[in-house]
Short mmCIF file of C-alpha atoms in Angstrom, two decimals:
data_model
loop_
_atom_site.label_atom_id
_atom_site.label_comp_id
_atom_site.label_asym_id
_atom_site.label_seq_id
_atom_site.Cartn_x
_atom_site.Cartn_y
_atom_site.Cartn_z
CA MET S 490 -21.55 102.77 11.04
CA GLY S 491 -24.41 101.23 9.08
CA GLU S 492 -24.53 97.62 8.05
CA SER S 493 -23.75 96.91 4.45
CA ALA S 494 -26.50 95.36 2.43
CA SER S 495 -25.68 91.93 1.14
CA CYS S 496 -26.33 91.19 -2.48
CA PRO S 497 -28.19 88.00 -3.21
CA GLU S 498 -26.07 85.32 -4.82
CA PRO S 499 -26.75 84.82 -8.51
CA PRO S 500 -28.49 81.57 -9.36
CA PRO S 501 -26.25 78.74 -10.54
CA ALA S 502 -25.60 78.40 -14.25
CA PRO S 503 -27.45 75.75 -16.25
CA PRO S 504 -25.69 72.39 -16.27
CA ALA S 505 -23.11 71.92 -19.01
CA ASP S 506 -24.05 68.23 -19.27
CA PRO S 507 -27.85 67.99 -19.17
CA PHE S 508 -29.38 64.79 -17.91
CA LEU S 509 -31.99 64.89 -20.67
CA HIS S 510 -32.69 66.57 -24.00
CA VAL S 511 -36.17 67.78 -24.91
CA VAL S 512 -36.72 68.36 -28.62
CA TYR S 513 -39.72 70.31 -29.92
CA PHE S 514 -40.18 69.58 -33.61
CA GLU S 515 -41.53 72.68 -35.39
CA PRO S 516 -43.35 74.20 -32.37
CA ARG S 517 -46.18 76.61 -33.19
CA ILE S 518 -47.29 78.27 -29.94
CA PRO S 519 -44.91 80.73 -28.24
CA GLY S 520 -46.44 80.27 -24.79
CA ASN S 521 -45.75 76.54 -24.87
CA THR S 522 -42.13 77.14 -25.80
CA GLY S 523 -41.82 79.76 -23.07
CA SER S 524 -43.14 77.21 -20.59
CA ALA S 525 -40.64 74.66 -21.96
CA ILE S 526 -37.83 77.14 -21.31
CA ARG S 527 -39.01 77.31 -17.71
CA LEU S 528 -39.21 73.49 -17.55
CA ALA S 529 -35.62 73.24 -18.80
CA ALA S 530 -34.46 75.83 -16.26
CA VAL S 531 -36.00 74.11 -13.25
CA THR S 532 -35.00 70.54 -14.19
CA GLY S 533 -31.64 70.94 -15.91
CA ALA S 534 -32.89 69.45 -19.17
CA ARG S 535 -31.69 71.04 -22.42
CA LEU S 536 -34.33 72.34 -24.83
CA HIS S 537 -33.90 72.00 -28.60
CA LEU S 538 -36.22 73.67 -31.11
CA VAL S 539 -36.39 72.41 -34.70
CA GLU S 540 -37.27 74.98 -37.35
CA PRO S 541 -39.44 76.27 -38.79
CA LEU S 542 -40.88 77.82 -35.66
CA GLY S 543 -44.44 79.12 -35.69
CA PHE S 544 -43.36 82.34 -33.95
CA ASP S 545 -40.48 84.75 -33.51
CA LEU S 546 -38.23 84.06 -30.49
CA SER S 547 -38.62 87.67 -29.39
CA GLU S 548 -42.43 87.38 -29.08
CA ALA S 549 -43.89 88.74 -25.86
CA LYS S 550 -45.92 85.55 -25.20
CA LEU S 551 -42.74 83.49 -25.27
CA LYS S 552 -40.97 85.83 -22.87
CA ARG S 553 -43.99 86.08 -20.56
CA ALA S 554 -44.41 82.29 -20.31
CA GLY S 555 -40.70 81.82 -19.64
CA LEU S 556 -40.71 84.63 -17.06
CA ASP S 557 -37.19 85.31 -15.86
CA TYR S 558 -35.96 81.78 -16.51
CA HIS S 559 -34.47 82.40 -19.96
CA ASP S 560 -30.98 82.91 -18.50
CA LEU S 561 -31.26 79.74 -16.42
CA ALA S 562 -32.07 77.40 -19.30
CA VAL S 563 -30.06 76.13 -22.23
CA MET S 564 -31.92 76.25 -25.52
CA ASP S 565 -30.68 75.57 -29.03
CA VAL S 566 -32.42 76.18 -32.34
CA HIS S 567 -31.70 73.78 -35.21
CA PRO S 568 -32.54 74.14 -38.92
CA SER S 569 -33.68 70.51 -39.21
CA LEU S 570 -34.35 67.39 -37.18
CA ASP S 571 -31.19 65.77 -38.51
CA ALA S 572 -29.16 68.81 -37.41
CA ALA S 573 -30.74 68.58 -33.94
CA PHE S 574 -29.92 64.88 -33.69
CA GLU S 575 -26.37 65.52 -34.90
CA ALA S 576 -25.83 68.21 -32.24
CA VAL S 577 -27.40 66.23 -29.41
CA LEU S 578 -25.87 62.90 -30.27
CA ALA S 579 -22.36 64.30 -30.78
CA GLY S 580 -21.96 64.42 -27.00
CA THR S 581 -23.80 61.16 -26.30
CA PRO S 582 -23.72 58.96 -29.42
CA ASP S 583 -25.47 56.05 -27.69
CA ALA S 584 -28.35 58.22 -26.44
CA ARG S 585 -31.81 56.90 -27.11
CA VAL S 586 -34.47 58.96 -28.87
CA PHE S 587 -38.08 58.57 -27.74
CA ALA S 588 -40.84 60.08 -29.87
CA PHE S 589 -44.06 60.93 -28.03
CA THR S 590 -47.24 60.25 -29.95
CA THR S 591 -50.82 59.34 -29.15
CA ARG S 592 -50.47 56.51 -31.70
CA ALA S 593 -47.82 54.62 -29.68
CA THR S 594 -48.55 51.47 -27.72
CA THR S 595 -45.65 51.70 -25.23
CA SER S 596 -46.32 53.83 -22.16
CA TYR S 597 -43.76 56.43 -21.14
CA THR S 598 -43.61 54.70 -17.72
CA ASP S 599 -42.45 51.42 -19.30
CA VAL S 600 -39.05 52.92 -20.09
CA THR S 601 -36.04 53.01 -17.78
CA TYR S 602 -34.57 56.40 -18.70
CA ARG S 603 -30.83 57.06 -18.86
CA HIS S 604 -28.64 60.12 -18.73
CA GLY S 605 -28.56 61.78 -22.16
CA ASP S 606 -31.85 60.39 -23.48
CA VAL S 607 -33.77 62.50 -25.99
CA LEU S 608 -37.52 63.15 -25.70
CA LEU S 609 -39.06 64.26 -29.01
CA PHE S 610 -42.41 66.07 -29.21
CA GLY S 611 -44.37 67.26 -32.25
CA PRO S 612 -46.12 70.51 -33.07
CA GLU S 613 -49.22 71.39 -31.10
CA PRO S 614 -51.96 71.04 -33.69
CA THR S 615 -50.81 67.83 -35.39
CA GLY S 616 -48.17 65.93 -33.42
CA LEU S 617 -45.21 64.28 -35.10
CA PRO S 618 -45.66 63.55 -38.83
CA ASP S 619 -45.24 60.02 -40.21
CA ASP S 620 -41.82 60.72 -41.75
CA VAL S 621 -40.46 61.81 -38.36
CA LEU S 622 -42.01 58.78 -36.64
CA ALA S 623 -40.23 56.60 -39.23
CA HIS S 624 -36.84 58.28 -38.67
CA PRO S 625 -34.14 55.60 -38.31
CA ARG S 626 -32.64 57.31 -35.24
CA LEU S 627 -35.78 56.76 -33.13
CA THR S 628 -35.48 54.16 -30.40
CA ASP S 629 -39.18 53.87 -29.64
CA GLN S 630 -42.50 55.67 -29.74
CA LEU S 631 -44.11 56.41 -26.39
CA ARG S 632 -47.54 57.53 -25.26
CA ILE S 633 -48.91 59.22 -22.19
CA PRO S 634 -52.20 57.53 -21.22
CA MET S 635 -55.37 59.59 -21.48
CA LEU S 636 -59.08 58.94 -21.27
CA PRO S 637 -60.62 57.62 -24.51
CA GLY S 638 -61.88 60.20 -26.98
CA ARG S 639 -59.37 62.86 -25.93
CA ARG S 640 -57.10 64.24 -28.65
CA SER S 641 -53.95 65.21 -26.76
CA LEU S 642 -52.35 67.00 -23.84
CA ASN S 643 -50.90 70.48 -24.00
CA LEU S 644 -47.37 70.19 -25.44
CA THR S 645 -45.46 71.40 -22.41
CA ASN S 646 -47.72 69.51 -20.02
CA ALA S 647 -46.80 66.32 -21.89
CA ALA S 648 -43.10 67.22 -21.89
CA SER S 649 -43.26 67.98 -18.16
CA ILE S 650 -44.83 64.61 -17.37
CA ALA S 651 -42.08 62.80 -19.29
CA VAL S 652 -39.19 64.93 -18.00
CA TYR S 653 -40.26 64.50 -14.39
CA GLU S 654 -40.66 60.73 -14.81
CA ALA S 655 -37.14 60.49 -16.23
CA TRP S 656 -35.78 62.75 -13.48
CA ARG S 657 -37.65 60.78 -10.79
CA GLN S 658 -36.09 57.57 -12.05
CA THR S 659 -32.62 59.09 -11.66
CA GLY S 660 -33.37 60.12 -8.07
CA PHE S 661 -33.89 63.78 -8.99
CA ALA S 662 -30.12 64.07 -9.46
CA GLY S 663 -28.89 67.59 -8.82
CA ALA S 664 -32.04 68.75 -7.01
#
């Protein structure tokens, strides 16, 4: 009798209670959002996209950047920033919201992150607009240090830096 082939176990489902929420306000580049899907899948963060999006969610570049991680990540699309905040904060009303901007004076490493915090990032070409940076729900504005004269980091590179710092501070819980 031959041996039966064993089927590989399916990967675990994404966490129902993410340690962190990553919000992309009006993202424009599908590859960055695909990479963010992958970031959410490998860290357990939950990704939120605020419309309007600069691409269609079925775009090949989005799928290619996310590879086969789409089923391992949790992603929500919201019609507005207020709708995103309402959805995120319903489960964790005392969560803090940190907006990332090159104009901030507080470094992202100066924060002690907590379970349920929200990291908010702006669209690739412009960053977060002034009205979003003035939103009453924001806890603080944070920056990622760069050399002088540089405009900005790639969106998902910046999100990755912040997510991994928050996860590191929590002892890489769940890893």
